PDB file of C-alpha atoms in Angstrom:
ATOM      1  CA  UNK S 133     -32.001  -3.915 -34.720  1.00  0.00           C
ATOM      2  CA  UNK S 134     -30.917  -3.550 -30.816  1.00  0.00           C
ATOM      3  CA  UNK S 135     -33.461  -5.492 -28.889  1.00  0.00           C
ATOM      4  CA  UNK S 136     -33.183  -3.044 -25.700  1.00  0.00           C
ATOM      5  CA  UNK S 137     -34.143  -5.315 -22.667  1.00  0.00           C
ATOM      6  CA  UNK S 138     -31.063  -7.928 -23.845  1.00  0.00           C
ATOM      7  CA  UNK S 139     -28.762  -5.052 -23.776  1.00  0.00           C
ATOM      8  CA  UNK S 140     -30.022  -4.010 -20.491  1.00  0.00           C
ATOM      9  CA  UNK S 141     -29.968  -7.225 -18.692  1.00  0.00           C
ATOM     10  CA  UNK S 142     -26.318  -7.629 -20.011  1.00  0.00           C
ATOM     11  CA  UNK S 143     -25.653  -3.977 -18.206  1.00  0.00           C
ATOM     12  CA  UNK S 144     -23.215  -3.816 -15.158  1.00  0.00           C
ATOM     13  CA  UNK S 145     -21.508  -0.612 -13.594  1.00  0.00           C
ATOM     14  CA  UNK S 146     -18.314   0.069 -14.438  1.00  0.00           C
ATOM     15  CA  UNK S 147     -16.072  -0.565 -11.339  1.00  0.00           C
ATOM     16  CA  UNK S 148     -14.396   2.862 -11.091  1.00  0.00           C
ATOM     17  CA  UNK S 149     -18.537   4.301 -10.713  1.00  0.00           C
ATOM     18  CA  UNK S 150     -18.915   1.990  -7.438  1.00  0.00           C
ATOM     19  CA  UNK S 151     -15.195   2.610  -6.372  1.00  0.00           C
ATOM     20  CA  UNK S 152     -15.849   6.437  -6.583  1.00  0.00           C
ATOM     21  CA  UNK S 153     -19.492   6.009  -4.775  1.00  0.00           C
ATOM     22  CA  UNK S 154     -17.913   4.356  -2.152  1.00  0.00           C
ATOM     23  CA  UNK S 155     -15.483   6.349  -1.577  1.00  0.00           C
ATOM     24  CA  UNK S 156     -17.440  10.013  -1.659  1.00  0.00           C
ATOM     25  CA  UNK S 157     -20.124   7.857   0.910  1.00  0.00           C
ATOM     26  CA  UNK S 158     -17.622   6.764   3.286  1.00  0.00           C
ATOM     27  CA  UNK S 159     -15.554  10.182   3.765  1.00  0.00           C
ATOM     28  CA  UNK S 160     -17.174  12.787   6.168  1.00  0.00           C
ATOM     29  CA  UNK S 161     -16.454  16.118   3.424  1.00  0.00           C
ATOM     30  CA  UNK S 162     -16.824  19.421   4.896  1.00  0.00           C
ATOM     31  CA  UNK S 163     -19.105  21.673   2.756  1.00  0.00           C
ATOM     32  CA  UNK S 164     -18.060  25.451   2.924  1.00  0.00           C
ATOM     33  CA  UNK S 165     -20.331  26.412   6.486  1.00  0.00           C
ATOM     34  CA  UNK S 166     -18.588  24.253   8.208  1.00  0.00           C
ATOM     35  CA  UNK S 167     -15.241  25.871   7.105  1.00  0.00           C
ATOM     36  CA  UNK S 168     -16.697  29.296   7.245  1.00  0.00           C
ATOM     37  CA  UNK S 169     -18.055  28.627  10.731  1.00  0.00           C
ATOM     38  CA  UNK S 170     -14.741  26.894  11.705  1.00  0.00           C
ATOM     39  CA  UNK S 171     -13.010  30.158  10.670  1.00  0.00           C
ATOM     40  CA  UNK S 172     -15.354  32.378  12.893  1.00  0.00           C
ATOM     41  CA  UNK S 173     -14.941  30.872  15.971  1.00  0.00           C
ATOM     42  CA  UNK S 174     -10.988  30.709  15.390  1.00  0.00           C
ATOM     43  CA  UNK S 175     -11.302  34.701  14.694  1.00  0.00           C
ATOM     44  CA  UNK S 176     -13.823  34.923  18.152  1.00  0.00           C
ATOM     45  CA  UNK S 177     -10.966  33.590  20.060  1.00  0.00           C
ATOM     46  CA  UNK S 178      -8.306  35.334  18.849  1.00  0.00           C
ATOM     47  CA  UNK S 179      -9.891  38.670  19.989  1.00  0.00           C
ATOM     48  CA  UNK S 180      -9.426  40.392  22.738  1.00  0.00           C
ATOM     49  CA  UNK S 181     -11.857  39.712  25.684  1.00  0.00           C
ATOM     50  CA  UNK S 182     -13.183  43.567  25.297  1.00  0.00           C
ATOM     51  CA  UNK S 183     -13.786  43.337  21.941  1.00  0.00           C
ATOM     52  CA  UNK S 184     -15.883  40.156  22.535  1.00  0.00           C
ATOM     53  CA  UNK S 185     -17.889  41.768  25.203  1.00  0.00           C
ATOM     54  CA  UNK S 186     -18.776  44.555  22.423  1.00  0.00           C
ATOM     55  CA  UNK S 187     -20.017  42.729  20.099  1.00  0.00           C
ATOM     56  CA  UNK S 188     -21.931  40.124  22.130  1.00  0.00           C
TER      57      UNK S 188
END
């Protein structure tokens, strides 16, 4: 029979699951707004200046 606290006193992480927390921690990811909003100030600028003063 598996005595269950043994087993789980005996438990340690796997090295690649620290090495991957570390890493996704560590890196400043975009998520898909700050692409997006990236994007719609590049397409702002791009216009003409009458075209701005339409919309705005």
């Amino acid at each position: 029979m598996i005595n269950f606290d043994e087993e789980l006193k005996k438990f340690q992480p796997s090295l690649e699951v620290d090495q991957a927390e570390d890493a996704i921690y560590k890196n400043d990811l975009r998520d898909v707004m700050d692409i997006v909003e990236d994007m719609l100030q590049e397409m702002k600028k791009d216009k003409p200046a009458y075209v701005r003063r339409q919309e705005g």
